[in-house]
Amino acid sequence: DYDVVCPSEYIIERMLRKDLLLPIDTAFGKTPNYISNVSPYIVEQIDATSNNGRIAHHYAVPYMWGTCGILYNKVHVPINDAQTWGTLWNRKYQGKLLMKDSYRDSYGTALIWAHRKDLEAGKVTIPQLMNDYSPAAVATVEKELKALKPNIEGWEADFGKETMTKGKAYLN
């Protein structure tokens, strides 16, 4: 009985599989055929979740993508420090990091950092890493997150910006 829901792409995939979504009416408002205004890369990524003969972008609007990044307080963190995931592991920010309380964000961040040299060399891709749940990958993530632990002030989902504006954390 809902008109609009805002699930993550993995939930969209589940909802498609369980036949819980209706096709989008693309002739809505002043934006007919909205999909022509969306990056082809993003359409390709959302369509990777298609299943049961249903094309995902016929059922979901990819309005936000790639939101995992580094929020930093420029008073305490120079811009050069905030340009890599390595900033999160930098001991000078001990106790000043808020990590997202999100399995997908934490797992991905740890794997990307652990495999940064292989990524730079083109030996592996981010999608390959993000879909690797092998015991070796899980052990790598565990090792990286344990190394990160001294820097973590806390785990957050929605209060990070407020905590940062109060100066209690420098990175999120």
PDB file of C-alpha atoms in Angstrom:
ATOM      1  CA  ASP A   1       0.000   0.000   0.000  1.00  0.00           C
ATOM      2  CA  TYR A   2       2.945   2.355  -0.528  1.00  0.00           C
ATOM      3  CA  ASP A   3       3.467   4.639  -3.504  1.00  0.00           C
ATOM      4  CA  VAL A   4       7.194   5.174  -3.002  1.00  0.00           C
ATOM      5  CA  VAL A   5       9.841   3.314  -1.024  1.00  0.00           C
ATOM      6  CA  CYS A   6      13.578   4.059  -0.910  1.00  0.00           C
ATOM      7  CA  PRO A   7      15.418   0.745  -0.515  1.00  0.00           C
ATOM      8  CA  SER A   8      19.087   0.065  -1.196  1.00  0.00           C
ATOM      9  CA  GLU A   9      20.000  -1.743  -4.391  1.00  0.00           C
ATOM     10  CA  TYR A  10      20.362  -5.107  -2.668  1.00  0.00           C
ATOM     11  CA  ILE A  11      16.857  -4.729  -1.220  1.00  0.00           C
ATOM     12  CA  ILE A  12      15.563  -3.780  -4.680  1.00  0.00           C
ATOM     13  CA  GLU A  13      17.025  -7.051  -5.932  1.00  0.00           C
ATOM     14  CA  ARG A  14      15.180  -8.988  -3.200  1.00  0.00           C
ATOM     15  CA  MET A  15      11.952  -7.103  -3.833  1.00  0.00           C
ATOM     16  CA  LEU A  16      12.172  -7.858  -7.563  1.00  0.00           C
ATOM     17  CA  ARG A  17      12.780 -11.526  -6.832  1.00  0.00           C
ATOM     18  CA  LYS A  18       9.724 -11.643  -4.532  1.00  0.00           C
ATOM     19  CA  ASP A  19       7.560  -9.706  -7.016  1.00  0.00           C
ATOM     20  CA  LEU A  20       7.023  -6.837  -4.555  1.00  0.00           C
ATOM     21  CA  LEU A  21       7.571  -3.975  -7.030  1.00  0.00           C
ATOM     22  CA  LEU A  22       5.429  -2.554  -9.795  1.00  0.00           C
ATOM     23  CA  PRO A  23       6.884  -1.005 -12.956  1.00  0.00           C
ATOM     24  CA  ILE A  24       7.454   2.752 -12.768  1.00  0.00           C
ATOM     25  CA  ASP A  25       5.251   5.009 -14.868  1.00  0.00           C
ATOM     26  CA  THR A  26       7.955   6.866 -16.805  1.00  0.00           C
ATOM     27  CA  ALA A  27       5.528   9.528 -18.027  1.00  0.00           C
ATOM     28  CA  PHE A  28       5.343  11.245 -14.668  1.00  0.00           C
ATOM     29  CA  GLY A  29       5.522  15.012 -14.164  1.00  0.00           C
ATOM     30  CA  LYS A  30       7.811  17.141 -16.283  1.00  0.00           C
ATOM     31  CA  THR A  31      10.445  14.431 -16.512  1.00  0.00           C
ATOM     32  CA  PRO A  32       9.204  11.886 -19.016  1.00  0.00           C
ATOM     33  CA  ASN A  33      11.716   9.151 -19.685  1.00  0.00           C
ATOM     34  CA  TYR A  34      13.797  10.129 -16.636  1.00  0.00           C
ATOM     35  CA  ILE A  35      16.282   7.346 -17.393  1.00  0.00           C
ATOM     36  CA  SER A  36      17.806   9.364 -20.252  1.00  0.00           C
ATOM     37  CA  ASN A  37      19.026  11.810 -17.581  1.00  0.00           C
ATOM     38  CA  VAL A  38      20.806   9.142 -15.544  1.00  0.00           C
ATOM     39  CA  SER A  39      24.425   8.151 -16.104  1.00  0.00           C
ATOM     40  CA  PRO A  40      24.626   5.031 -18.316  1.00  0.00           C
ATOM     41  CA  TYR A  41      27.099   3.596 -15.797  1.00  0.00           C
ATOM     42  CA  ILE A  42      24.567   3.933 -12.973  1.00  0.00           C
ATOM     43  CA  VAL A  43      21.801   2.402 -15.100  1.00  0.00           C
ATOM     44  CA  GLU A  44      24.152  -0.502 -15.849  1.00  0.00           C
ATOM     45  CA  GLN A  45      24.908  -0.930 -12.144  1.00  0.00           C
ATOM     46  CA  ILE A  46      21.259  -0.900 -11.063  1.00  0.00           C
ATOM     47  CA  ASP A  47      20.369  -3.252 -13.915  1.00  0.00           C
ATOM     48  CA  ALA A  48      22.938  -5.719 -12.585  1.00  0.00           C
ATOM     49  CA  THR A  49      20.314  -6.422  -9.899  1.00  0.00           C
ATOM     50  CA  SER A  50      17.719  -7.416 -12.529  1.00  0.00           C
ATOM     51  CA  ASN A  51      16.207 -10.879 -12.187  1.00  0.00           C
ATOM     52  CA  ASN A  52      13.246 -13.031 -13.180  1.00  0.00           C
ATOM     53  CA  GLY A  53      13.118 -11.209 -16.508  1.00  0.00           C
ATOM     54  CA  ARG A  54      12.542  -7.874 -14.790  1.00  0.00           C
ATOM     55  CA  ILE A  55      14.906  -5.035 -15.707  1.00  0.00           C
ATOM     56  CA  ALA A  56      15.684  -3.186 -12.486  1.00  0.00           C
ATOM     57  CA  HIS A  57      15.485   0.354 -13.850  1.00  0.00           C
ATOM     58  CA  HIS A  58      11.909  -0.353 -14.926  1.00  0.00           C
ATOM     59  CA  TYR A  59      11.100  -0.787 -11.213  1.00  0.00           C
ATOM     60  CA  ALA A  60      13.532   1.540  -9.427  1.00  0.00           C
ATOM     61  CA  VAL A  61      14.927   5.040  -9.920  1.00  0.00           C
ATOM     62  CA  PRO A  62      18.653   5.166  -9.151  1.00  0.00           C
ATOM     63  CA  TYR A  63      18.559   8.573  -7.502  1.00  0.00           C
ATOM     64  CA  MET A  64      21.614   8.263  -5.268  1.00  0.00           C
ATOM     65  CA  TRP A  65      24.724   6.240  -5.923  1.00  0.00           C
ATOM     66  CA  GLY A  66      28.188   5.953  -4.463  1.00  0.00           C
ATOM     67  CA  THR A  67      27.412   7.718  -1.217  1.00  0.00           C
ATOM     68  CA  CYS A  68      30.187   6.048   0.749  1.00  0.00           C
ATOM     69  CA  GLY A  69      32.949   8.599   1.120  1.00  0.00           C
ATOM     70  CA  ILE A  70      34.920  10.518   3.703  1.00  0.00           C
ATOM     71  CA  LEU A  71      33.346  13.443   5.514  1.00  0.00           C
ATOM     72  CA  TYR A  72      36.053  15.456   7.264  1.00  0.00           C
ATOM     73  CA  ASN A  73      36.431  18.585   9.370  1.00  0.00           C
ATOM     74  CA  LYS A  74      38.827  20.822   7.439  1.00  0.00           C
ATOM     75  CA  VAL A  75      39.882  22.575  10.656  1.00  0.00           C
ATOM     76  CA  HIS A  76      41.449  19.323  11.904  1.00  0.00           C
ATOM     77  CA  VAL A  77      42.060  17.296   8.739  1.00  0.00           C
ATOM     78  CA  PRO A  78      44.002  18.788   5.813  1.00  0.00           C
ATOM     79  CA  ILE A  79      42.479  18.094   2.397  1.00  0.00           C
ATOM     80  CA  ASN A  80      45.533  16.033   1.396  1.00  0.00           C
ATOM     81  CA  ASP A  81      44.869  13.693   4.324  1.00  0.00           C
ATOM     82  CA  ALA A  82      41.230  13.185   3.321  1.00  0.00           C
ATOM     83  CA  GLN A  83      41.893  11.928  -0.192  1.00  0.00           C
ATOM     84  CA  THR A  84      42.363   8.223   0.508  1.00  0.00           C
ATOM     85  CA  TRP A  85      40.802   5.544   2.669  1.00  0.00           C
ATOM     86  CA  GLY A  86      44.188   5.394   4.413  1.00  0.00           C
ATOM     87  CA  THR A  87      43.198   8.522   6.329  1.00  0.00           C
ATOM     88  CA  LEU A  88      40.895   6.375   8.423  1.00  0.00           C
ATOM     89  CA  TRP A  89      43.852   4.253   9.565  1.00  0.00           C
ATOM     90  CA  ASN A  90      46.124   7.265  10.273  1.00  0.00           C
ATOM     91  CA  ARG A  91      46.985   7.174  14.000  1.00  0.00           C
ATOM     92  CA  LYS A  92      46.986  10.967  14.268  1.00  0.00           C
ATOM     93  CA  TYR A  93      43.182  10.711  14.117  1.00  0.00           C
ATOM     94  CA  GLN A  94      42.985   8.190  16.959  1.00  0.00           C
ATOM     95  CA  GLY A  95      39.601   8.400  18.671  1.00  0.00           C
ATOM     96  CA  LYS A  96      38.336  10.964  16.150  1.00  0.00           C
ATOM     97  CA  LEU A  97      36.686   8.703  13.568  1.00  0.00           C
ATOM     98  CA  LEU A  98      33.028   7.805  13.288  1.00  0.00           C
ATOM     99  CA  MET A  99      32.508   4.698  11.183  1.00  0.00           C
ATOM    100  CA  LYS A 100      29.240   4.009   9.437  1.00  0.00           C
ATOM    101  CA  ASP A 101      27.272   1.305  11.202  1.00  0.00           C
ATOM    102  CA  SER A 102      26.764  -0.385   7.871  1.00  0.00           C
ATOM    103  CA  TYR A 103      28.125  -3.789   7.012  1.00  0.00           C
ATOM    104  CA  ARG A 104      28.374  -2.941   3.315  1.00  0.00           C
ATOM    105  CA  ASP A 105      30.243   0.342   3.859  1.00  0.00           C
ATOM    106  CA  SER A 106      32.656  -1.041   6.463  1.00  0.00           C
ATOM    107  CA  TYR A 107      33.325  -4.260   4.564  1.00  0.00           C
ATOM    108  CA  GLY A 108      33.897  -2.446   1.288  1.00  0.00           C
ATOM    109  CA  THR A 109      36.104   0.243   2.791  1.00  0.00           C
ATOM    110  CA  ALA A 110      38.307  -2.335   4.531  1.00  0.00           C
ATOM    111  CA  LEU A 111      38.645  -4.504   1.404  1.00  0.00           C
ATOM    112  CA  ILE A 112      39.404  -1.536  -0.848  1.00  0.00           C
ATOM    113  CA  TRP A 113      42.091  -0.306   1.547  1.00  0.00           C
ATOM    114  CA  ALA A 114      43.591  -3.783   1.989  1.00  0.00           C
ATOM    115  CA  HIS A 115      43.757  -4.341  -1.787  1.00  0.00           C
ATOM    116  CA  ARG A 116      44.698  -0.804  -2.840  1.00  0.00           C
ATOM    117  CA  LYS A 117      47.911  -1.924  -4.571  1.00  0.00           C
ATOM    118  CA  ASP A 118      46.119  -4.646  -6.540  1.00  0.00           C
ATOM    119  CA  LEU A 119      43.404  -2.135  -7.499  1.00  0.00           C
ATOM    120  CA  GLU A 120      45.992   0.396  -8.690  1.00  0.00           C
ATOM    121  CA  ALA A 121      47.753  -2.322 -10.702  1.00  0.00           C
ATOM    122  CA  GLY A 122      44.483  -3.437 -12.298  1.00  0.00           C
ATOM    123  CA  LYS A 123      44.757  -6.937 -10.822  1.00  0.00           C
ATOM    124  CA  VAL A 124      41.309  -6.721  -9.220  1.00  0.00           C
ATOM    125  CA  THR A 125      38.211  -4.542  -9.558  1.00  0.00           C
ATOM    126  CA  ILE A 126      36.016  -3.012  -6.885  1.00  0.00           C
ATOM    127  CA  PRO A 127      32.987  -5.128  -7.930  1.00  0.00           C
ATOM    128  CA  GLN A 128      35.140  -8.260  -7.585  1.00  0.00           C
ATOM    129  CA  LEU A 129      36.160  -7.201  -4.085  1.00  0.00           C
ATOM    130  CA  MET A 130      32.662  -6.189  -3.017  1.00  0.00           C
ATOM    131  CA  ASN A 131      31.289  -9.585  -4.019  1.00  0.00           C
ATOM    132  CA  ASP A 132      34.042 -11.613  -2.364  1.00  0.00           C
ATOM    133  CA  TYR A 133      32.785 -13.207   0.836  1.00  0.00           C
ATOM    134  CA  SER A 134      35.370 -15.963   0.918  1.00  0.00           C
ATOM    135  CA  PRO A 135      36.952 -16.875   4.264  1.00  0.00           C
ATOM    136  CA  ALA A 136      40.155 -15.131   3.111  1.00  0.00           C
ATOM    137  CA  ALA A 137      38.282 -11.902   2.296  1.00  0.00           C
ATOM    138  CA  VAL A 138      36.420 -11.968   5.609  1.00  0.00           C
ATOM    139  CA  ALA A 139      39.720 -12.537   7.454  1.00  0.00           C
ATOM    140  CA  THR A 140      41.251  -9.575   5.604  1.00  0.00           C
ATOM    141  CA  VAL A 141      38.339  -7.335   6.584  1.00  0.00           C
ATOM    142  CA  GLU A 142      38.565  -8.493  10.194  1.00  0.00           C
ATOM    143  CA  LYS A 143      42.298  -7.719  10.281  1.00  0.00           C
ATOM    144  CA  GLU A 144      41.811  -4.242   8.770  1.00  0.00           C
ATOM    145  CA  LEU A 145      38.898  -3.329  11.041  1.00  0.00           C
ATOM    146  CA  LYS A 146      40.829  -4.476  14.124  1.00  0.00           C
ATOM    147  CA  ALA A 147      43.729  -2.266  13.014  1.00  0.00           C
ATOM    148  CA  LEU A 148      41.260   0.601  12.611  1.00  0.00           C
ATOM    149  CA  LYS A 149      39.658   0.121  16.038  1.00  0.00           C
ATOM    150  CA  PRO A 150      41.898   2.574  18.009  1.00  0.00           C
ATOM    151  CA  ASN A 151      40.826   5.393  15.697  1.00  0.00           C
ATOM    152  CA  ILE A 152      37.109   4.736  16.057  1.00  0.00           C
ATOM    153  CA  GLU A 153      35.189   7.048  18.385  1.00  0.00           C
ATOM    154  CA  GLY A 154      31.978   5.208  17.580  1.00  0.00           C
ATOM    155  CA  TRP A 155      29.718   3.610  14.997  1.00  0.00           C
ATOM    156  CA  GLU A 156      26.913   5.729  13.577  1.00  0.00           C
ATOM    157  CA  ALA A 157      24.089   5.656  11.095  1.00  0.00           C
ATOM    158  CA  ASP A 158      22.522   9.103  11.255  1.00  0.00           C
ATOM    159  CA  PHE A 159      24.166  11.307  13.881  1.00  0.00           C
ATOM    160  CA  GLY A 160      27.652  11.677  12.362  1.00  0.00           C
ATOM    161  CA  LYS A 161      27.285  15.173  10.961  1.00  0.00           C
ATOM    162  CA  GLU A 162      25.950  16.500  14.275  1.00  0.00           C
ATOM    163  CA  THR A 163      28.787  14.872  16.238  1.00  0.00           C
ATOM    164  CA  MET A 164      31.313  16.342  13.829  1.00  0.00           C
ATOM    165  CA  THR A 165      29.882  19.865  14.101  1.00  0.00           C
ATOM    166  CA  LYS A 166      30.380  19.616  17.873  1.00  0.00           C
ATOM    167  CA  GLY A 167      34.071  18.761  17.311  1.00  0.00           C
ATOM    168  CA  LYS A 168      33.836  15.320  18.911  1.00  0.00           C
ATOM    169  CA  ALA A 169      34.958  13.608  15.700  1.00  0.00           C
ATOM    170  CA  TYR A 170      37.025  14.797  12.747  1.00  0.00           C
ATOM    171  CA  LEU A 171      36.285  12.049  10.219  1.00  0.00           C
ATOM    172  CA  ASN A 172      33.179  10.135   9.222  1.00  0.00           C
TER     173      ASN A 172
END
